[in-house]
Amino acid sequence: MRLGFDLTLEQAQKLIMTPELRQAIQILQFTSQELWQYVESQMEANPLLEMENKREPEENIEEIKNKNEEIDWKEYINEYDDISYASSYNKDEKETTFESYVSSPTSLKEHLLFQLNLSILDKKQREIGEFIIENIDKNGYLINNIEEISEQLGVEPKHVENVVKFVQTFEPIGVCARDLKECLLLQLELKGIENSDVKAVIKNHLEDVAQNRIAKISKELNITVQNVQWICDLIKSLEPKPGRGFAHDSDDIKYITPDVYLYYVDGEYIISVNESSTPRLIINNYYRQLLTRTSDESTANFLTDRLNSATWLIRSIEQRRMTIYKVVESILKFQIEFFEKGKQSLKPLTLKDIADDIGVHESTVSRATNGKYIQTPRGLFELKYFFSSGVSTGDGGISSTSIKSIIKEIIDEENPKKPLSDQQIVKILKSKNIDISRRTVAKYRDELGIPSSSGRRRF
């Protein structure tokens, strides 16, 4: 074996991830909000980039003259009073004010403080009431106990207790309770329900109500099963969280802007990529002209580099738009029955199916569907929604989402006095040519938030 240093030529294929390619992959994966943030950062770093400003075409001077000739000046002058020159005011016309655009929903604390200020209390009681309201959480429950509040305010516990009971009479019913039992009992009291059996169930059997243990409650309270069923229905009609109907400072509502719209027009589906969710970038004309006029080499090199970067970014955004369009077009081809008939017609679909159809890699389809939403005639869906596993049937296959929809429909139509067991649901599905196990039915039922047959039974 000879050891030495030699110069040899070899030919090999390698995939090199250039910065431009990494940028294109990253842009494809961005959601619309992340894309806008990324573009804004790029515009700060690259002076050649600017947002396209769609301006209205300027009017021709001849068109302006024609408009002026069409004005009826006599009618225009008659709208003014001869003395005051005050313009006529149409009372039927709605006046646009700042409040028409800016509004603030009322919070629970504001609602309670408003009622407190309308009540007849002395100054000390009002201070205690304000402190109590500030210690009520977003669900309407009092966080601190009476002793802690009395110690912090330096007053006797009985005075705090009196004000707490007074605040508990405010709307919404059940507010300022210290636990769930007190909240439900307050609602019964304010509604005028004085049934001792109902109070006994709330105090001692709330867990049994949640688990639908009707027979156990009936045996322990020595009342009929039908009476217990009525009590459970009454308790379930009460509000466990009185404050959840009000706005809160911690609420951070994020609204979804669809990336794609699907319209049904004249018997066919039309795909439209949301232009507002995609930034429209152009090259700044001043720097473009400066590049051709400058004689300084360093300036020319800088502008050329920035121009190439800006051009690639614009091309990557356009490529992202076209990729999303192709993916949605392919999804529409595979899931056309879903858009025509509903959830029960959703077919099993994988990323590979779409990738093979449009001629790209699976990872590209995954990035194009991640965090993207489509507005359809059947509602708003994430693109990932259309990809699901399923089971084979005589007709080809059915997705797990469709099976869940069928299970929910079967349970909705069952006799509540004799609810179907999971095994009975398996037999019904088998009659529909859907062969799945009892364990799978139980899994899908749990994912739908539907209790077992014992929990659904009504007496």
Protein backbone atom coordinates (compact mmCIF):
# COMPACT_ATOMS: atom_id res chain seq x y z
CA MET A 1 0.00 0.00 0.00
CA ARG A 2 1.49 3.30 -1.15
CA LEU A 3 0.92 6.43 0.91
CA GLY A 4 1.35 9.85 -0.61
CA PHE A 5 -0.20 13.12 -1.72
CA ASP A 6 -1.77 13.17 -5.18
CA LEU A 7 -3.90 15.64 -7.13
CA THR A 8 -7.02 13.92 -8.50
CA LEU A 9 -10.14 15.12 -10.32
CA GLU A 10 -13.54 13.85 -9.12
CA GLN A 11 -17.07 14.60 -10.31
CA ALA A 12 -19.82 14.66 -7.67
CA GLN A 13 -23.36 16.05 -7.23
CA LYS A 14 -24.11 18.13 -4.16
CA LEU A 15 -27.11 20.15 -3.04
CA ILE A 16 -25.92 23.50 -1.75
CA MET A 17 -28.39 25.63 0.23
CA THR A 18 -27.63 29.14 -0.92
CA PRO A 19 -28.86 32.09 1.19
CA GLU A 20 -31.39 32.89 -1.53
CA LEU A 21 -32.80 29.35 -1.49
CA ARG A 22 -33.05 29.37 2.31
CA GLN A 23 -34.87 32.70 2.10
CA ALA A 24 -37.37 31.30 -0.44
CA ILE A 25 -38.07 28.26 1.78
CA GLN A 26 -38.50 30.48 4.82
CA ILE A 27 -40.90 32.82 2.99
CA LEU A 28 -43.03 29.87 1.85
CA GLN A 29 -43.41 28.69 5.43
CA PHE A 30 -44.33 32.12 6.83
CA THR A 31 -47.91 32.90 7.77
CA SER A 32 -49.31 36.13 6.35
CA GLN A 33 -48.58 38.05 9.57
CA GLU A 34 -45.02 36.71 9.78
CA LEU A 35 -44.49 37.54 6.09
CA TRP A 36 -45.53 41.18 6.64
CA GLN A 37 -43.15 41.48 9.60
CA TYR A 38 -40.31 39.96 7.57
CA VAL A 39 -40.95 42.29 4.61
CA GLU A 40 -40.97 45.34 6.90
CA SER A 41 -37.57 44.34 8.32
CA GLN A 42 -36.22 43.84 4.78
CA MET A 43 -37.52 47.26 3.70
CA GLU A 44 -35.65 48.86 6.60
CA ALA A 45 -32.40 47.18 5.50
CA ASN A 46 -32.82 47.57 1.74
CA PRO A 47 -33.49 51.11 0.41
CA LEU A 48 -34.41 49.79 -3.05
CA LEU A 49 -37.55 48.07 -1.71
CA GLU A 50 -40.79 49.94 -1.32
CA MET A 51 -44.45 49.02 -1.03
CA GLU A 52 -46.56 49.39 -4.14
CA ASN A 53 -48.98 52.28 -3.75
CA LYS A 54 -52.00 51.85 -5.97
CA ARG A 55 -53.04 55.40 -6.83
CA GLU A 56 -56.10 56.46 -8.69
CA PRO A 57 -55.31 57.57 -12.26
CA GLU A 58 -55.05 61.31 -12.52
CA GLU A 59 -57.92 63.04 -14.31
CA ASN A 60 -57.51 64.70 -17.63
CA ILE A 61 -58.01 68.49 -17.66
CA GLU A 62 -60.70 68.05 -20.34
CA GLU A 63 -62.63 65.67 -18.04
CA ILE A 64 -62.50 68.23 -15.24
CA LYS A 65 -63.89 70.91 -17.60
CA ASN A 66 -66.72 68.62 -18.65
CA LYS A 67 -67.60 67.97 -14.99
CA ASN A 68 -67.69 71.66 -14.24
CA GLU A 69 -69.99 72.25 -17.20
CA GLU A 70 -72.43 69.63 -15.90
CA ILE A 71 -72.91 71.40 -12.53
CA ASP A 72 -76.27 73.15 -12.12
CA TRP A 73 -75.07 76.30 -10.35
CA LYS A 74 -78.62 77.62 -9.74
CA GLU A 75 -79.55 74.50 -7.80
CA TYR A 76 -76.23 74.64 -5.97
CA ILE A 77 -76.82 78.28 -4.82
CA ASN A 78 -80.38 77.55 -3.72
CA GLU A 79 -79.05 75.18 -1.06
CA TYR A 80 -77.75 78.16 0.92
CA ASP A 81 -79.71 80.75 2.85
CA ASP A 82 -79.55 84.24 1.31
CA ILE A 83 -78.66 85.83 4.65
CA SER A 84 -76.54 83.38 6.60
CA TYR A 85 -75.08 81.33 3.76
CA ALA A 86 -75.54 78.28 6.02
CA SER A 87 -75.43 74.98 4.20
CA SER A 88 -78.55 72.82 4.26
CA TYR A 89 -78.46 69.97 6.76
CA ASN A 90 -80.14 66.67 6.09
CA LYS A 91 -81.39 65.19 9.36
CA ASP A 92 -81.84 61.77 7.79
CA GLU A 93 -78.16 61.61 6.90
CA LYS A 94 -76.14 59.65 9.49
CA GLU A 95 -73.39 61.68 11.09
CA THR A 96 -69.99 59.98 11.24
CA THR A 97 -68.18 60.58 14.50
CA PHE A 98 -65.00 59.31 16.11
CA GLU A 99 -67.10 57.06 18.36
CA SER A 100 -68.42 55.30 15.25
CA TYR A 101 -65.00 53.76 14.73
CA VAL A 102 -63.61 53.47 18.26
CA SER A 103 -65.49 51.60 20.96
CA SER A 104 -64.52 49.81 24.12
CA PRO A 105 -66.51 46.84 25.45
CA THR A 106 -67.58 47.06 29.08
CA SER A 107 -65.54 44.93 31.46
CA LEU A 108 -66.96 43.06 34.44
CA LYS A 109 -65.33 45.42 36.96
CA GLU A 110 -66.70 48.49 35.17
CA HIS A 111 -70.16 46.94 35.15
CA LEU A 112 -70.00 46.19 38.89
CA LEU A 113 -68.55 49.60 39.79
CA PHE A 114 -71.34 51.28 37.83
CA GLN A 115 -73.94 49.43 39.93
CA LEU A 116 -72.00 50.22 43.11
CA ASN A 117 -72.03 53.94 42.34
CA LEU A 118 -75.81 53.84 41.88
CA SER A 119 -76.36 52.13 45.24
CA ILE A 120 -77.13 53.86 48.54
CA LEU A 121 -74.01 53.23 50.63
CA ASP A 122 -71.94 55.41 52.91
CA LYS A 123 -68.38 56.38 52.03
CA LYS A 124 -66.74 53.57 54.05
CA GLN A 125 -68.99 50.87 52.57
CA ARG A 126 -68.34 52.20 49.09
CA GLU A 127 -64.57 51.94 49.66
CA ILE A 128 -65.00 48.35 50.85
CA GLY A 129 -67.18 47.58 47.83
CA GLU A 130 -64.59 48.99 45.41
CA PHE A 131 -61.85 46.91 47.04
CA ILE A 132 -64.01 43.79 46.82
CA ILE A 133 -64.78 44.38 43.14
CA GLU A 134 -61.08 44.82 42.40
CA ASN A 135 -60.53 41.35 43.90
CA ILE A 136 -63.04 39.62 41.61
CA ASP A 137 -61.47 37.54 38.83
CA LYS A 138 -62.58 37.39 35.19
CA ASN A 139 -64.97 34.49 35.93
CA GLY A 140 -66.81 36.52 38.60
CA TYR A 141 -65.39 34.84 41.72
CA LEU A 142 -64.00 36.62 44.79
CA ILE A 143 -60.29 35.81 45.05
CA ASN A 144 -59.51 36.82 48.66
CA ASN A 145 -61.41 35.67 51.73
CA ILE A 146 -63.19 37.93 54.23
CA GLU A 147 -60.35 37.85 56.78
CA GLU A 148 -57.70 38.98 54.29
CA ILE A 149 -59.85 41.85 53.03
CA SER A 150 -60.73 43.03 56.55
CA GLU A 151 -57.06 42.90 57.56
CA GLN A 152 -55.93 44.91 54.53
CA LEU A 153 -58.65 47.56 54.97
CA GLY A 154 -58.45 47.62 58.77
CA VAL A 155 -62.17 47.01 59.29
CA GLU A 156 -64.15 44.34 61.08
CA PRO A 157 -64.94 41.12 59.13
CA LYS A 158 -68.69 41.54 59.63
CA HIS A 159 -68.64 44.86 57.72
CA VAL A 160 -66.81 43.20 54.82
CA GLU A 161 -69.27 40.28 54.90
CA ASN A 162 -72.23 42.67 54.66
CA VAL A 163 -70.76 44.45 51.64
CA VAL A 164 -69.91 41.11 49.99
CA LYS A 165 -73.54 40.00 50.35
CA PHE A 166 -74.64 43.33 48.91
CA VAL A 167 -72.33 42.98 45.86
CA GLN A 168 -73.68 39.44 45.36
CA THR A 169 -77.06 40.99 44.50
CA PHE A 170 -75.54 42.73 41.46
CA GLU A 171 -75.81 41.60 37.86
CA PRO A 172 -74.69 39.14 36.57
CA ILE A 173 -76.41 36.73 38.93
CA GLY A 174 -73.93 34.68 40.96
CA VAL A 175 -71.11 37.20 40.90
CA CYS A 176 -68.78 37.66 43.91
CA ALA A 177 -69.18 34.03 45.01
CA ARG A 178 -66.23 32.34 46.68
CA ASP A 179 -66.70 28.90 45.06
CA LEU A 180 -68.91 27.08 42.58
CA LYS A 181 -71.40 25.87 45.19
CA GLU A 182 -72.00 29.38 46.52
CA CYS A 183 -72.31 30.69 42.94
CA LEU A 184 -75.05 28.17 42.07
CA LEU A 185 -76.87 28.69 45.39
CA LEU A 186 -76.86 32.45 44.83
CA GLN A 187 -78.49 31.97 41.44
CA LEU A 188 -81.17 29.74 42.97
CA GLU A 189 -81.86 32.30 45.70
CA LEU A 190 -82.07 35.26 43.33
CA LYS A 191 -84.36 33.28 41.02
CA GLY A 192 -86.65 32.46 43.93
CA ILE A 193 -86.11 28.66 43.88
CA GLU A 194 -86.43 27.30 47.42
CA ASN A 195 -86.24 23.54 46.73
CA SER A 196 -84.31 21.78 49.50
CA ASP A 197 -83.45 18.78 47.27
CA VAL A 198 -81.83 21.06 44.68
CA LYS A 199 -79.72 22.72 47.39
CA ALA A 200 -78.74 19.32 48.78
CA VAL A 201 -77.55 18.14 45.36
CA ILE A 202 -75.49 21.33 44.88
CA LYS A 203 -73.90 21.06 48.32
CA ASN A 204 -73.06 17.35 48.26
CA HIS A 205 -73.41 15.81 44.78
CA LEU A 206 -71.96 18.15 42.14
CA GLU A 207 -69.40 15.52 41.13
CA ASP A 208 -72.19 12.96 40.73
CA VAL A 209 -74.11 15.42 38.53
CA ALA A 210 -71.05 15.82 36.30
CA GLN A 211 -70.72 12.03 35.98
CA ASN A 212 -74.49 11.56 35.45
CA ARG A 213 -74.81 9.28 38.51
CA ILE A 214 -78.55 9.75 38.71
CA ALA A 215 -79.27 6.45 40.49
CA LYS A 216 -76.69 7.16 43.22
CA ILE A 217 -78.16 10.60 43.98
CA SER A 218 -81.67 9.13 44.00
CA LYS A 219 -80.69 6.46 46.50
CA GLU A 220 -78.80 8.76 48.87
CA LEU A 221 -81.47 11.51 48.91
CA ASN A 222 -84.37 9.04 48.81
CA ILE A 223 -86.13 10.77 45.91
CA THR A 224 -87.30 9.50 42.54
CA VAL A 225 -84.97 9.17 39.56
CA GLN A 226 -87.20 11.49 37.53
CA ASN A 227 -86.93 14.17 40.20
CA VAL A 228 -83.13 13.84 40.22
CA GLN A 229 -83.10 14.19 36.42
CA TRP A 230 -85.10 17.41 36.70
CA ILE A 231 -82.71 18.73 39.38
CA CYS A 232 -79.68 17.92 37.21
CA ASP A 233 -81.22 19.71 34.22
CA LEU A 234 -81.92 22.73 36.41
CA ILE A 235 -78.34 22.83 37.75
CA LYS A 236 -76.89 22.51 34.25
CA SER A 237 -78.97 25.50 33.15
CA LEU A 238 -77.21 27.72 35.73
CA GLU A 239 -74.10 29.75 34.88
CA PRO A 240 -70.90 28.41 36.51
CA LYS A 241 -68.85 31.43 35.35
CA PRO A 242 -70.96 34.60 35.65
CA GLY A 243 -68.21 36.91 34.40
CA ARG A 244 -67.29 35.22 31.16
CA GLY A 245 -69.76 37.29 29.15
CA PHE A 246 -67.69 40.45 29.70
CA ALA A 247 -64.49 41.71 28.12
CA HIS A 248 -61.18 41.43 29.97
CA ASP A 249 -57.85 43.18 29.69
CA SER A 250 -56.12 39.81 29.29
CA ASP A 251 -58.23 38.91 26.26
CA ASP A 252 -56.04 38.81 23.17
CA ILE A 253 -58.38 38.00 20.33
CA LYS A 254 -56.59 37.20 17.11
CA TYR A 255 -58.70 37.22 14.00
CA ILE A 256 -57.80 34.97 11.09
CA THR A 257 -57.27 36.51 7.67
CA PRO A 258 -57.74 33.85 4.98
CA ASP A 259 -54.81 33.38 2.62
CA VAL A 260 -57.07 31.94 -0.08
CA TYR A 261 -60.72 32.41 -1.00
CA LEU A 262 -62.79 29.73 -2.74
CA TYR A 263 -65.91 30.96 -4.52
CA TYR A 264 -68.69 28.98 -6.17
CA VAL A 265 -69.77 30.89 -9.28
CA ASP A 266 -72.04 29.57 -12.05
CA GLY A 267 -71.52 25.92 -11.19
CA GLU A 268 -67.72 26.00 -10.79
CA TYR A 269 -65.23 26.75 -8.03
CA ILE A 270 -62.91 29.73 -8.42
CA ILE A 271 -59.70 30.07 -6.38
CA SER A 272 -58.51 33.54 -5.45
CA VAL A 273 -55.33 34.19 -3.44
CA ASN A 274 -55.88 37.00 -0.95
CA GLU A 275 -53.85 39.90 -2.34
CA SER A 276 -54.12 41.87 0.91
CA SER A 277 -52.34 39.11 2.83
CA THR A 278 -49.35 39.25 0.46
CA PRO A 279 -47.17 42.39 0.32
CA ARG A 280 -46.82 43.96 -3.12
CA LEU A 281 -43.21 45.16 -3.46
CA ILE A 282 -41.55 47.19 -6.22
CA ILE A 283 -38.07 48.56 -6.88
CA ASN A 284 -37.58 52.23 -6.01
CA ASN A 285 -37.29 54.13 -9.28
CA TYR A 286 -34.84 56.73 -7.89
CA TYR A 287 -32.25 54.13 -6.89
CA ARG A 288 -32.80 52.26 -10.16
CA GLN A 289 -31.86 55.39 -12.10
CA LEU A 290 -29.00 56.16 -9.71
CA LEU A 291 -27.50 52.76 -10.49
CA THR A 292 -27.23 53.64 -14.18
CA ARG A 293 -25.85 57.15 -13.55
CA THR A 294 -23.36 56.63 -10.73
CA SER A 295 -19.64 56.46 -11.52
CA ASP A 296 -18.52 55.43 -8.04
CA GLU A 297 -17.63 51.71 -8.04
CA SER A 298 -18.46 51.09 -4.34
CA THR A 299 -21.85 52.77 -4.73
CA ALA A 300 -22.58 50.76 -7.86
CA ASN A 301 -21.60 47.51 -6.15
CA PHE A 302 -23.79 48.30 -3.14
CA LEU A 303 -26.80 49.19 -5.28
CA THR A 304 -26.30 46.11 -7.48
CA ASP A 305 -26.18 43.86 -4.44
CA ARG A 306 -29.29 45.48 -2.97
CA LEU A 307 -31.07 45.25 -6.33
CA ASN A 308 -30.36 41.53 -6.63
CA SER A 309 -31.56 40.98 -3.07
CA ALA A 310 -34.77 42.96 -3.66
CA THR A 311 -35.46 41.19 -6.96
CA TRP A 312 -35.03 37.78 -5.36
CA LEU A 313 -37.36 38.72 -2.49
CA ILE A 314 -40.07 39.87 -4.91
CA ARG A 315 -39.64 36.69 -6.94
CA SER A 316 -39.82 34.53 -3.78
CA ILE A 317 -43.06 36.18 -2.65
CA GLU A 318 -44.60 35.63 -6.08
CA GLN A 319 -43.41 32.02 -6.07
CA ARG A 320 -45.00 31.56 -2.62
CA ARG A 321 -48.29 32.85 -3.99
CA MET A 322 -48.22 30.51 -6.97
CA THR A 323 -47.26 27.50 -4.82
CA ILE A 324 -50.17 28.11 -2.44
CA TYR A 325 -52.49 28.47 -5.46
CA LYS A 326 -51.33 25.15 -6.94
CA VAL A 327 -51.67 23.36 -3.59
CA VAL A 328 -55.23 24.65 -3.11
CA GLU A 329 -56.09 23.74 -6.70
CA SER A 330 -54.88 20.18 -6.08
CA ILE A 331 -56.76 19.95 -2.76
CA LEU A 332 -59.93 21.06 -4.56
CA LYS A 333 -59.43 18.28 -7.12
CA PHE A 334 -59.03 15.58 -4.46
CA GLN A 335 -61.69 16.89 -2.03
CA ILE A 336 -64.33 18.11 -4.47
CA GLU A 337 -66.98 15.91 -2.80
CA PHE A 338 -66.32 17.60 0.54
CA PHE A 339 -67.12 21.05 -0.88
CA GLU A 340 -70.25 19.69 -2.56
CA LYS A 341 -71.64 17.37 0.16
CA GLY A 342 -69.97 18.19 3.50
CA LYS A 343 -67.72 16.64 6.15
CA GLN A 344 -68.92 13.09 5.65
CA SER A 345 -67.46 13.11 2.14
CA LEU A 346 -63.94 14.10 3.21
CA LYS A 347 -61.45 11.59 1.78
CA PRO A 348 -58.13 10.42 3.21
CA LEU A 349 -55.38 12.63 1.81
CA THR A 350 -51.63 12.83 2.40
CA LEU A 351 -48.97 15.40 1.61
CA LYS A 352 -47.44 12.94 -0.85
CA ASP A 353 -50.65 12.83 -2.91
CA ILE A 354 -50.56 16.60 -3.38
CA ALA A 355 -46.79 16.64 -3.93
CA ASP A 356 -47.01 14.02 -6.70
CA ASP A 357 -49.93 15.85 -8.30
CA ILE A 358 -48.21 19.25 -8.61
CA GLY A 359 -44.66 17.92 -8.99
CA VAL A 360 -42.97 19.21 -5.82
CA HIS A 361 -41.50 17.68 -2.68
CA GLU A 362 -43.64 16.77 0.33
CA SER A 363 -41.80 19.30 2.49
CA THR A 364 -42.83 22.06 0.07
CA VAL A 365 -46.50 21.09 0.45
CA SER A 366 -46.08 20.98 4.22
CA ARG A 367 -44.59 24.48 4.28
CA ALA A 368 -47.24 25.82 1.90
CA THR A 369 -50.09 24.55 4.12
CA ASN A 370 -48.60 25.35 7.52
CA GLY A 371 -50.60 28.15 9.17
CA LYS A 372 -52.50 28.98 5.96
CA TYR A 373 -56.31 29.29 5.92
CA ILE A 374 -58.93 29.11 3.19
CA GLN A 375 -62.40 30.70 3.20
CA THR A 376 -64.86 28.38 1.45
CA PRO A 377 -68.65 28.31 0.98
CA ARG A 378 -68.65 25.75 3.83
CA GLY A 379 -66.67 27.91 6.24
CA LEU A 380 -63.11 28.79 7.21
CA PHE A 381 -60.62 25.91 7.34
CA GLU A 382 -56.90 25.50 7.85
CA LEU A 383 -55.31 23.84 4.83
CA LYS A 384 -54.01 21.10 7.14
CA TYR A 385 -57.66 20.19 7.81
CA PHE A 386 -57.94 18.47 4.43
CA PHE A 387 -55.07 16.08 5.21
CA SER A 388 -56.16 13.20 7.43
CA SER A 389 -55.76 9.47 7.73
CA GLY A 390 -58.67 7.13 7.20
CA VAL A 391 -59.84 3.57 6.70
CA SER A 392 -60.41 1.66 3.51
CA THR A 393 -63.95 0.95 2.39
CA GLY A 394 -65.58 -0.66 -0.58
CA ASP A 395 -65.82 2.76 -2.22
CA GLY A 396 -62.11 3.49 -1.77
CA GLY A 397 -61.66 5.14 1.64
CA ILE A 398 -63.05 7.51 4.22
CA SER A 399 -61.18 9.99 6.42
CA SER A 400 -61.17 10.01 10.22
CA THR A 401 -62.87 13.43 10.15
CA SER A 402 -65.76 11.95 8.19
CA ILE A 403 -66.02 9.02 10.60
CA LYS A 404 -66.20 11.43 13.54
CA SER A 405 -68.97 13.34 11.78
CA ILE A 406 -70.92 10.11 11.22
CA ILE A 407 -70.46 9.03 14.86
CA LYS A 408 -71.73 12.41 16.06
CA GLU A 409 -74.75 12.14 13.77
CA ILE A 410 -75.52 8.62 15.06
CA ILE A 411 -75.34 9.78 18.70
CA ASP A 412 -77.50 12.85 17.98
CA GLU A 413 -80.24 10.60 16.61
CA GLU A 414 -80.12 7.98 19.39
CA ASN A 415 -82.79 7.47 22.04
CA PRO A 416 -81.51 9.41 25.11
CA LYS A 417 -83.26 6.92 27.43
CA LYS A 418 -81.35 4.05 25.79
CA PRO A 419 -78.08 5.51 24.47
CA LEU A 420 -75.98 3.42 22.13
CA SER A 421 -72.87 1.71 23.44
CA ASP A 422 -69.59 1.89 21.55
CA GLN A 423 -70.08 -1.68 20.34
CA GLN A 424 -73.51 -0.84 18.96
CA ILE A 425 -72.00 2.16 17.13
CA VAL A 426 -69.38 -0.22 15.64
CA LYS A 427 -72.19 -2.39 14.24
CA ILE A 428 -73.99 0.64 12.75
CA LEU A 429 -70.77 1.82 11.12
CA LYS A 430 -70.17 -1.68 9.77
CA SER A 431 -73.59 -1.56 8.12
CA LYS A 432 -72.37 1.64 6.41
CA ASN A 433 -69.33 -0.28 5.10
CA ILE A 434 -66.99 1.33 7.70
CA ASP A 435 -65.05 -1.33 9.59
CA ILE A 436 -63.34 0.06 12.72
CA SER A 437 -62.79 -1.31 16.22
CA ARG A 438 -64.65 -0.41 19.40
CA ARG A 439 -61.47 1.17 20.80
CA THR A 440 -61.28 3.49 17.78
CA VAL A 441 -64.91 4.52 18.25
CA ALA A 442 -64.21 5.31 21.92
CA LYS A 443 -61.14 7.35 20.89
CA TYR A 444 -63.07 9.38 18.29
CA ARG A 445 -65.94 9.89 20.75
CA ASP A 446 -63.54 11.27 23.38
CA GLU A 447 -61.99 13.61 20.81
CA LEU A 448 -65.47 14.93 20.04
CA GLY A 449 -66.07 15.57 23.77
CA ILE A 450 -69.01 13.14 23.90
CA PRO A 451 -69.41 11.13 27.15
CA SER A 452 -69.97 7.39 27.27
CA SER A 453 -73.41 5.78 27.07
CA SER A 454 -73.79 5.90 30.87
CA GLY A 455 -73.00 9.62 30.85
CA ARG A 456 -75.49 10.32 28.06
CA ARG A 457 -78.41 8.41 29.53
CA ARG A 458 -81.48 10.37 30.58
CA PHE A 459 -84.13 9.08 32.99
